[in-house]
GROMACS .gro file of C-alpha atoms in nm:
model
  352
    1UNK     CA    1  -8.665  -2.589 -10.405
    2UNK     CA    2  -8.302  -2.471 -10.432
    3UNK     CA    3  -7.979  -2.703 -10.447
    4UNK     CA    4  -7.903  -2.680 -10.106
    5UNK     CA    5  -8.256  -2.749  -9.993
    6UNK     CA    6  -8.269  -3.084 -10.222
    7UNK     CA    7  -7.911  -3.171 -10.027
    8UNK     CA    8  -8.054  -3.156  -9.721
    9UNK     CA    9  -8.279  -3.421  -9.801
   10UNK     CA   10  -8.046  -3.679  -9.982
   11UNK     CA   11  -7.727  -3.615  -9.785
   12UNK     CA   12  -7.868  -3.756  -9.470
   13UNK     CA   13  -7.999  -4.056  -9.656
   14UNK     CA   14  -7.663  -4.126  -9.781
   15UNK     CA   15  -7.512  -4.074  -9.502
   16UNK     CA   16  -7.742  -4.358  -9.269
   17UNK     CA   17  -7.652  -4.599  -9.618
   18UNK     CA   18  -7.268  -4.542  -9.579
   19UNK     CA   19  -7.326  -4.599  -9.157
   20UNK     CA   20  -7.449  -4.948  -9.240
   21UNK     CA   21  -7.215  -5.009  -9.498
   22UNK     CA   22  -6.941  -4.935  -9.236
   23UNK     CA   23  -7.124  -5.143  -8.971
   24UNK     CA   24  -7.123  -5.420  -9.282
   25UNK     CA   25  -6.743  -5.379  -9.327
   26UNK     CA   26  -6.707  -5.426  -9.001
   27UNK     CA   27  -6.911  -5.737  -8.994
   28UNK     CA   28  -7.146  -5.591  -8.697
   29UNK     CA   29  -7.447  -5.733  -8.907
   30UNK     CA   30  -7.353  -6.069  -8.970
   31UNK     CA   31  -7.617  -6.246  -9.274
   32UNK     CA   32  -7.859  -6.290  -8.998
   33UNK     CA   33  -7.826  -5.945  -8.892
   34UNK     CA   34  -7.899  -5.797  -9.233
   35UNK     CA   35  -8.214  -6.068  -9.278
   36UNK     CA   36  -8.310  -5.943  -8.932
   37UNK     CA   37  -8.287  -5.518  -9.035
   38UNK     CA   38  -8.475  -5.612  -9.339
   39UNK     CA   39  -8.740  -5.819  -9.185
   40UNK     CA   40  -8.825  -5.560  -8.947
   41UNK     CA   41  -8.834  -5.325  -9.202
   42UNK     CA   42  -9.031  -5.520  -9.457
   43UNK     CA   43  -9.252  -5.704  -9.207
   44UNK     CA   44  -9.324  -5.404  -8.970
   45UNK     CA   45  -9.176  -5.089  -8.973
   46UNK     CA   46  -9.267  -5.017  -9.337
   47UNK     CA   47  -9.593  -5.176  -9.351
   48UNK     CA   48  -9.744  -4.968  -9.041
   49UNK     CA   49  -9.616  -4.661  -9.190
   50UNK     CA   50  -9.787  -4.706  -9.505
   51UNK     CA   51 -10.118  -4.812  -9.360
   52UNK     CA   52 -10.091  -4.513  -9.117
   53UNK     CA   53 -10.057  -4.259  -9.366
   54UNK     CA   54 -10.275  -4.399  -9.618
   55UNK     CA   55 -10.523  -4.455  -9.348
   56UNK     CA   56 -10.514  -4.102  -9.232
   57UNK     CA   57 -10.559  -3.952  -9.640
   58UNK     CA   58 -10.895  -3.808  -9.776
   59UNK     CA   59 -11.088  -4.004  -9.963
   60UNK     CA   60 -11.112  -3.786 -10.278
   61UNK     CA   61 -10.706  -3.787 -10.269
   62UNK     CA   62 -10.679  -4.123 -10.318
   63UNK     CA   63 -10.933  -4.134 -10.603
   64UNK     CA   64 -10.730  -3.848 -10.750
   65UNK     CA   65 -10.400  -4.111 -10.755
   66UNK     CA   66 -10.583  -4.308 -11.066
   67UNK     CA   67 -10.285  -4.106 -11.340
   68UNK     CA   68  -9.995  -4.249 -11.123
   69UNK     CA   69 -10.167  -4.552 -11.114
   70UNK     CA   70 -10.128  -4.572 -11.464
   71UNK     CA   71  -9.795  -4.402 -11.500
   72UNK     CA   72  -9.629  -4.630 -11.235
   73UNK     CA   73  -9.754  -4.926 -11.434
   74UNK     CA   74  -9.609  -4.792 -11.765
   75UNK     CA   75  -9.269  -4.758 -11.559
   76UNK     CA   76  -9.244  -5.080 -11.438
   77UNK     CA   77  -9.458  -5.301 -11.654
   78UNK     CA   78  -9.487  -5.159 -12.025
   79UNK     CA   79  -9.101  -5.068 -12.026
   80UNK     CA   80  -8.979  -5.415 -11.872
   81UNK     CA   81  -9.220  -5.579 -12.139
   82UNK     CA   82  -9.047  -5.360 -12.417
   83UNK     CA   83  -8.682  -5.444 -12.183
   84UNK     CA   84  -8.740  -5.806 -12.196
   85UNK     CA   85  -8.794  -5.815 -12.559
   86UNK     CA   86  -8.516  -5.670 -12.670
   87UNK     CA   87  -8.279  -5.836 -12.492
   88UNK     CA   88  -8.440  -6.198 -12.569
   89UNK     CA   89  -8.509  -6.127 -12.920
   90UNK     CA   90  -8.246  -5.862 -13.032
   91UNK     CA   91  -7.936  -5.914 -12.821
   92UNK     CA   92  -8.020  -6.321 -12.794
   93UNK     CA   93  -8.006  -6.297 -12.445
   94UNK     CA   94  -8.106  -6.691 -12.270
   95UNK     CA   95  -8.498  -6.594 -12.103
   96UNK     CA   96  -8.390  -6.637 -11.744
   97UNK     CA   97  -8.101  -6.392 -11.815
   98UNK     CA   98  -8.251  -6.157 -12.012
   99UNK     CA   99  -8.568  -6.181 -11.738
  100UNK     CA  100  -8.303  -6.094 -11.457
  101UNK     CA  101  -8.186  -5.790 -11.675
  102UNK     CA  102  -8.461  -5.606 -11.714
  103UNK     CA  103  -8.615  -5.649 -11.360
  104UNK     CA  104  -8.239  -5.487 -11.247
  105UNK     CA  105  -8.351  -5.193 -11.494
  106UNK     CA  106  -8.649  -5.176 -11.377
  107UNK     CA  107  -8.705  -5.208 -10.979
  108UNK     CA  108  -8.597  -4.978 -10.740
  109UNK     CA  109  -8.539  -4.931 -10.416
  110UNK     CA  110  -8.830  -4.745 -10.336
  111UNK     CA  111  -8.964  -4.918 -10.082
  112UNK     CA  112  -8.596  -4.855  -9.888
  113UNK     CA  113  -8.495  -4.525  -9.961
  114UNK     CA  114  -8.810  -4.372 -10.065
  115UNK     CA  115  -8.959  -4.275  -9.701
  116UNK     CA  116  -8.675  -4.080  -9.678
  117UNK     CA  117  -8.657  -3.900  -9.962
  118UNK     CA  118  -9.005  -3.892 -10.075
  119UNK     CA  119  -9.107  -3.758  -9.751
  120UNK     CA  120  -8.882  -3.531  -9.719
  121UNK     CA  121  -8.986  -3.385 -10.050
  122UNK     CA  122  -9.333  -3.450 -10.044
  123UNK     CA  123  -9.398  -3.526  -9.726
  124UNK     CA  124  -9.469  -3.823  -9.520
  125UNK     CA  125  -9.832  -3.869  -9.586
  126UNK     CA  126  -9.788  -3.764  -9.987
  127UNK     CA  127  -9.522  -3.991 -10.015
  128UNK     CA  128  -9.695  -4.308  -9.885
  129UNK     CA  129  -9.954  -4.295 -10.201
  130UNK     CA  130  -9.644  -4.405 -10.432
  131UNK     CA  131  -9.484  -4.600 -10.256
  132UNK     CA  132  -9.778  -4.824 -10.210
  133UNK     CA  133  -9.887  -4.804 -10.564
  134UNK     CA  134  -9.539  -4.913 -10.670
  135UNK     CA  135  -9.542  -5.215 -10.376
  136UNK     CA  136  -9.851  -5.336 -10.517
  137UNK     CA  137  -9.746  -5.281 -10.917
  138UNK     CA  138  -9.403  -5.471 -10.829
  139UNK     CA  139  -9.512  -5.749 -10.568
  140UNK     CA  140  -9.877  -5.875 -10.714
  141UNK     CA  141  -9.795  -5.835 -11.066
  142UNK     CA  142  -9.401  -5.766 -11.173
  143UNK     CA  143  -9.179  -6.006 -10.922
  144UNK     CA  144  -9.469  -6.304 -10.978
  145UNK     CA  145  -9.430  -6.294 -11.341
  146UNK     CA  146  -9.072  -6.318 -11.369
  147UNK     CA  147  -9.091  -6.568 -11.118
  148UNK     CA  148  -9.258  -6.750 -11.333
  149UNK     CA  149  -9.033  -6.671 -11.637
  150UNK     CA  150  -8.711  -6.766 -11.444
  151UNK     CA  151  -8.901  -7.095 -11.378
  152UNK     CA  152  -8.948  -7.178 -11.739
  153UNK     CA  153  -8.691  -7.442 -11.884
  154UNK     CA  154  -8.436  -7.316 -12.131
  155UNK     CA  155  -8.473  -7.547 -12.374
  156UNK     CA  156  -8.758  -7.800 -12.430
  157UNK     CA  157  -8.615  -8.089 -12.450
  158UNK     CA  158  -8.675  -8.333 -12.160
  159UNK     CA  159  -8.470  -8.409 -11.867
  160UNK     CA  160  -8.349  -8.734 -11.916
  161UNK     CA  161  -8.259  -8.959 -11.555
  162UNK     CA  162  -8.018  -9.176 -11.580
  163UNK     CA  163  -8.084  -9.582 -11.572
  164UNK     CA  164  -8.097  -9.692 -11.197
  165UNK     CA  165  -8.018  -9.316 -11.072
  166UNK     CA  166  -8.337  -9.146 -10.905
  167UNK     CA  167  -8.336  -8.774 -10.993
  168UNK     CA  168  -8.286  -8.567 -10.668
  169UNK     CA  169  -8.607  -8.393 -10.576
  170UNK     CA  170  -8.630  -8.027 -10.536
  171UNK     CA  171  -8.784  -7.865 -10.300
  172UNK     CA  172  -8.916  -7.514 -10.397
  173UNK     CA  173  -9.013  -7.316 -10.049
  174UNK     CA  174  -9.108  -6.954 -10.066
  175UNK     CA  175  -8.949  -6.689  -9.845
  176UNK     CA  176  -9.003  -6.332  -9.896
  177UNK     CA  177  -8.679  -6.085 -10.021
  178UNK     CA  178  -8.655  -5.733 -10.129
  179UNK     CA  179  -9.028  -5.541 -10.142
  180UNK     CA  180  -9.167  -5.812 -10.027
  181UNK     CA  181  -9.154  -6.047 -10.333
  182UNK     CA  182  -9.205  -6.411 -10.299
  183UNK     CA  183  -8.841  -6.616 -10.357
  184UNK     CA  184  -8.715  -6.964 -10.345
  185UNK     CA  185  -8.547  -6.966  -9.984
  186UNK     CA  186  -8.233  -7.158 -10.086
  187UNK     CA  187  -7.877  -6.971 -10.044
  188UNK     CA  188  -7.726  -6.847 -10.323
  189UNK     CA  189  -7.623  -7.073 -10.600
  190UNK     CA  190  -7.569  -7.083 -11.029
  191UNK     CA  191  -7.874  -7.199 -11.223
  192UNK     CA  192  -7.860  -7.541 -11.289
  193UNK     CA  193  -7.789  -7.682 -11.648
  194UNK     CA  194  -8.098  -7.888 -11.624
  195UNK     CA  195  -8.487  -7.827 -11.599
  196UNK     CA  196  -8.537  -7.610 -11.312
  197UNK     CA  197  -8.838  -7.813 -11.177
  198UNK     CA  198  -9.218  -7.754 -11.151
  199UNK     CA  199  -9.304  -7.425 -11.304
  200UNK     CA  200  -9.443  -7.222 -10.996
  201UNK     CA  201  -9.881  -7.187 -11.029
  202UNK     CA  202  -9.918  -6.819 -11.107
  203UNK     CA  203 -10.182  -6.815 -10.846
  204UNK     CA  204  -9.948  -6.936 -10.567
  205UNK     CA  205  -9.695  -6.681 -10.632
  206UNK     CA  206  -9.974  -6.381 -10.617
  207UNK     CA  207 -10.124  -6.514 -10.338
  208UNK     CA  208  -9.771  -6.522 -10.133
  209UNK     CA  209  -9.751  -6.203 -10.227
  210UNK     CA  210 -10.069  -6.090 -10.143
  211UNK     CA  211 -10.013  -6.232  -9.785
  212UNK     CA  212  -9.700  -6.033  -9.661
  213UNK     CA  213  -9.775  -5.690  -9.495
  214UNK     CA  214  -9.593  -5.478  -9.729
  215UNK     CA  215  -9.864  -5.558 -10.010
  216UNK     CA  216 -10.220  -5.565  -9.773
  217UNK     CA  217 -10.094  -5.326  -9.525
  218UNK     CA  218 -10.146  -5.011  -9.790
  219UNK     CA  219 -10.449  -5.252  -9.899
  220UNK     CA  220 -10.590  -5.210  -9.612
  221UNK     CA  221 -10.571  -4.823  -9.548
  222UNK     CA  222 -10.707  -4.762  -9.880
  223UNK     CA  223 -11.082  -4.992  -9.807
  224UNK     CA  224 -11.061  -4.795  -9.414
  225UNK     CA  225 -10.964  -4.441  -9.613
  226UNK     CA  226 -11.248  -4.486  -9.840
  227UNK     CA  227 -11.472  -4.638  -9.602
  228UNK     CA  228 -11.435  -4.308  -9.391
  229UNK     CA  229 -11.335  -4.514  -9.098
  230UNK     CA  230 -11.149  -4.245  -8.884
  231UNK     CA  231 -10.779  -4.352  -8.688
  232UNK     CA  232 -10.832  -4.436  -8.367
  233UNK     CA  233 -10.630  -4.244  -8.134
  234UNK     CA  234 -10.445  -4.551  -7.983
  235UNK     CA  235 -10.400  -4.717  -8.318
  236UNK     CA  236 -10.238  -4.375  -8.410
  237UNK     CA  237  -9.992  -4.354  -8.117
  238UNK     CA  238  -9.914  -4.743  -8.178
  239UNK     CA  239  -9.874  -4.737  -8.536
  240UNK     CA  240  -9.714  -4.401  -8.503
  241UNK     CA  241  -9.448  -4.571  -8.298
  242UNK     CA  242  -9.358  -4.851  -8.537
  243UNK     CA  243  -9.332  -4.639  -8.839
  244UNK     CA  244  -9.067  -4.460  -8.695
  245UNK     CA  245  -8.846  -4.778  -8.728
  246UNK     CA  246  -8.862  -4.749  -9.088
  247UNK     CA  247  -8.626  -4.487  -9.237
  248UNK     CA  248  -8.332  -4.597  -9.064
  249UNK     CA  249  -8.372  -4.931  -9.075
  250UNK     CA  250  -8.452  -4.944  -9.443
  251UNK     CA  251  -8.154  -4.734  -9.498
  252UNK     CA  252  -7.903  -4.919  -9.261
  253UNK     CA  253  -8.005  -5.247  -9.499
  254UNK     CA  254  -7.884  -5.065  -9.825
  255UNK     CA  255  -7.586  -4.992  -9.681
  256UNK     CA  256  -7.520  -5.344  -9.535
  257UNK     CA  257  -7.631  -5.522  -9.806
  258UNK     CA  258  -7.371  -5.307 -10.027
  259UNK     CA  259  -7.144  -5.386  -9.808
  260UNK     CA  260  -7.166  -5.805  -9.850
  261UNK     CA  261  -7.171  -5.727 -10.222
  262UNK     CA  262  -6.821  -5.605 -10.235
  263UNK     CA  263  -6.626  -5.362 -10.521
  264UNK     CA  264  -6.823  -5.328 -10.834
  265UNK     CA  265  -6.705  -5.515 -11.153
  266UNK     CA  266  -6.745  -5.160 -11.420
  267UNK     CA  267  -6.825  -5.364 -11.697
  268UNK     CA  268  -7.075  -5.243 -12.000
  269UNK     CA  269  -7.330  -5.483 -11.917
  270UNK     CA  270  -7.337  -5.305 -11.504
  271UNK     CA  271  -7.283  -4.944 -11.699
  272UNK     CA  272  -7.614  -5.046 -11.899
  273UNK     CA  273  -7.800  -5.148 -11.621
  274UNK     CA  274  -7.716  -4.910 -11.340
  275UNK     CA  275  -7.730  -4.555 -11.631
  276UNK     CA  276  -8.099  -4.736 -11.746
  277UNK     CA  277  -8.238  -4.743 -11.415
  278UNK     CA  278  -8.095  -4.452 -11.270
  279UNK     CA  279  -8.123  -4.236 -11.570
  280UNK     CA  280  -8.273  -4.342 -11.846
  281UNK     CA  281  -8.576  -4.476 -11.693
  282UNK     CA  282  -8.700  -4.197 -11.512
  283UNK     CA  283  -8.662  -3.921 -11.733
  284UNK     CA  284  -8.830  -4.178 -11.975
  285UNK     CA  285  -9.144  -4.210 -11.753
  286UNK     CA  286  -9.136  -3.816 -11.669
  287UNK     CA  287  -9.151  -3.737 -12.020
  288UNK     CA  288  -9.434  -3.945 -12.093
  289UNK     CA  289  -9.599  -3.809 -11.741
  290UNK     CA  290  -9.553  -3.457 -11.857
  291UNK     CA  291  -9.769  -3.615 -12.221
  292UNK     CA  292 -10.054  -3.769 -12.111
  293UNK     CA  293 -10.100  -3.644 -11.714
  294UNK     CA  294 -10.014  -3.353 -11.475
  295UNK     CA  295  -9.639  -3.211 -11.389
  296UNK     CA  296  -9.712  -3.365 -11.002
  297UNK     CA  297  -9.774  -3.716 -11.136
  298UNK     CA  298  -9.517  -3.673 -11.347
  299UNK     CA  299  -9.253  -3.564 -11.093
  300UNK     CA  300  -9.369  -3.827 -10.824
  301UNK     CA  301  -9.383  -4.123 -11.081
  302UNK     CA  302  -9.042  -4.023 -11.224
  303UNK     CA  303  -8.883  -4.031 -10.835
  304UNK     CA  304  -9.046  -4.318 -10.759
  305UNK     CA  305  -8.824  -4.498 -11.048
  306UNK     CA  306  -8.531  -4.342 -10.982
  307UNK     CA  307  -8.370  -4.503 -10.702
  308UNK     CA  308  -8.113  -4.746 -10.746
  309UNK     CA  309  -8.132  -5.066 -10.817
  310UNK     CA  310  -8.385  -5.304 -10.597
  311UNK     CA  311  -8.145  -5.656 -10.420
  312UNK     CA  312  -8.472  -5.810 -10.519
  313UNK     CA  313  -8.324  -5.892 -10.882
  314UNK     CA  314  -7.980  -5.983 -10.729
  315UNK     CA  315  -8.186  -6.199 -10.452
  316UNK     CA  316  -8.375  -6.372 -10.792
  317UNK     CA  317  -8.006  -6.402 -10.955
  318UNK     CA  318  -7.885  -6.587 -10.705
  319UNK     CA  319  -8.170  -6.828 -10.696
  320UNK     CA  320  -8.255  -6.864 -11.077
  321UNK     CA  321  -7.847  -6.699 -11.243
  322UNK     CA  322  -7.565  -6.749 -11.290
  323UNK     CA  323  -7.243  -6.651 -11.106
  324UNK     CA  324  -7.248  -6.385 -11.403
  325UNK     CA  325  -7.588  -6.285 -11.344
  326UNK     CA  326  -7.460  -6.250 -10.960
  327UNK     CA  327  -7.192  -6.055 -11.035
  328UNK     CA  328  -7.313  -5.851 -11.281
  329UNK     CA  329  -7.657  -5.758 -11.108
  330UNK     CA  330  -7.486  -5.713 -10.764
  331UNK     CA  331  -7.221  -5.487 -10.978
  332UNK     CA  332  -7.542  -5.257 -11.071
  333UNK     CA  333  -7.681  -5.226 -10.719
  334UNK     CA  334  -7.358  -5.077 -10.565
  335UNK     CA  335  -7.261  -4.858 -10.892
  336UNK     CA  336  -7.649  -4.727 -10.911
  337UNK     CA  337  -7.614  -4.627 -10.610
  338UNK     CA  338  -7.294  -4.409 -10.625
  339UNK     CA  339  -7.472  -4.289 -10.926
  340UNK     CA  340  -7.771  -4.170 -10.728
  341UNK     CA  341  -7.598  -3.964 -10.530
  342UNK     CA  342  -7.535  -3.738 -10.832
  343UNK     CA  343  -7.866  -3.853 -11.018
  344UNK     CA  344  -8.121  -3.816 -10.734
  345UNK     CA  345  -8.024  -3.411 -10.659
  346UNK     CA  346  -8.035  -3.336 -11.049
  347UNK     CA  347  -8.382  -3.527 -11.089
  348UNK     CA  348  -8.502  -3.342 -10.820
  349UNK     CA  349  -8.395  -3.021 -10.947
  350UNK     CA  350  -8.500  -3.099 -11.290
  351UNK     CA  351  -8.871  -3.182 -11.174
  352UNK     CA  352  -8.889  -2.863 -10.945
   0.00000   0.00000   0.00000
């Protein structure tokens, strides 16, 4: 694929992102407007289009996906593992913090950019495999567990209530953000000093996840795919239809969403963050890919992690951070971005 070809794939993407930024500047999406483009995208556009195509792939395909399986869970769960580490142990780095960081370096935004891209590499129905494989790596396993680690107290030491004062109850209720990733639904706000509350049950957080389309849609194209169940020609047209949605809404949320972030503060904690996941991440995974499995799985696992950073850690900041963590996460999102412009076309080129 030459330069130019690779350009007509990303500069249309970028082009729909900087249309919704401009629509965000101009404050034609209001909060509830952006919650409303990413709903529909999250809750129905993105979800059909997945079960569609993976629905509609031969059997012996998917059982051919078992190296990216493995490859995307290196990506995202080996390398935060090693992430998390070394910022809590080496750089001293509080947990919740240093849990925040290394979900930024981690996640993309593959579930928002990558039917664009993806598909216009791969195509729509390759593309789909990925993308699900990632949604099901990042929401059942990945967002749960830090969700758990951002619940975990900072210190041990017991909250103590003051004589005759009641301690004000907290109400933990779970709303669904980014790729679908269960989340506290209270507006944005610093961490507290104090315990954050009940630690949330492991099961519970799974099992939200488990329940929003984005994770059993694919789910359930892969047990119809391998049950040979063909696609009904009416549930074709239909879900046809509603996949269509998905590109540009997906795409109009980046850009919105970048625009309610604001300028980007350049500081060496956002450089870190935005060159990791952007960069240093996928050519990490590609190399490895290129090791122990095929150039393909390679190439597709390596795209997969090199879109810019996911809102889903700045959506966790704001619940779990502080106004640091805010700022500097939400600093990473827009800067990866700009990156990607220039990162995306070279990653392409480099994996052919």
């Amino acid at each position: 694929m030459s330069f130019a070809e690779i350009f007509t794939v990303v500069v249309p993407v970028f082009l729909l992102i900087l249309v919704g930024y401009g629509t965000g500047r101009r404050a034609l999406f209001d909060a509830g407007g952006a919650q409303a483009l990413r709903e529909l995208t999250m809750q129905l556009a993105l979800p059909a289009a997945l079960l569609l195509s993976i629905w509609q792939t031969p059997r012996h395909v998917l059982v051919e996906q078992l190296p990216l399986v493995g490859l995307l869970a290196f990506g995202f769960l080996a390398v935060y593992t090693v992430l998390l580490g070394v910022l809590r142990l080496a750089a001293r780095r509080p947990l919740r913090r240093a849990a925040l960081f290394a979900l930024a370096c981690v996640q993309p935004q593959y579930a928002f950019m990558g039917t664009s891209i993806l598909g216009g590499l791969f195509g729509t129905a390759e593309a789909a495999v990925p993308i699900a494989v990632a949604g099901i790596i990042v929401n059942v396993v990945l967002d749960p567990v830090v969700l758990i680690l951002l619940g975990m107290p900072e210190h041990p030491e017991p909250r103590t209530v003051t004589a005759g004062v009641a301690a004000p109850a907290r109400r933990h209720v779970l709303a669904t953000v980014g790729a679908g990733a269960p989340e506290a639904a209270a507006g944005p706000a610093p961490a507290e000093t104090g315990s954050p509350g009940p630690r949330p049950s492991v099961l519970h957080t799974v099992g939200h996840a488990l329940r929003e389309p984005f994770c059993w849609g694919p789910v359930l194209g892969l047990v119809l795919s391998v049950a040979g169940v063909g696609v009904p020609e009416i549930a074709d047209s239909a879900l046809s239809l509603l996949a269509g949605a998905a590109s540009a809404t997906a795409l109009l949320y980046v850009g919105v969403s970048v625009a309610r972030i604001g300028r980007p503060a350049l500081s060496p904690a956002v450089w870190a963050v935005s060159l990791t996941s952007v960069v240093l991440l996928p050519l990490l995974v590609y190399g490895t890919g290129l090791l122990l499995t095929s150039e393909a799985v390679a190439a597709q696992a390596a795209l997969i992690l090199a879109f810019p950073v996911s809102p889903v850690p700045l959506m966790f900041a704001a619940r779990h951070g502080s106004a640091e963590d805010v700022r500097t996460i939400g600093s990473a999102v827009v800067l990866s971005l700009l990156l990607s412009f220039v990162t995306l076309p070279l990653l392409i080129e480099l994996v052919g």
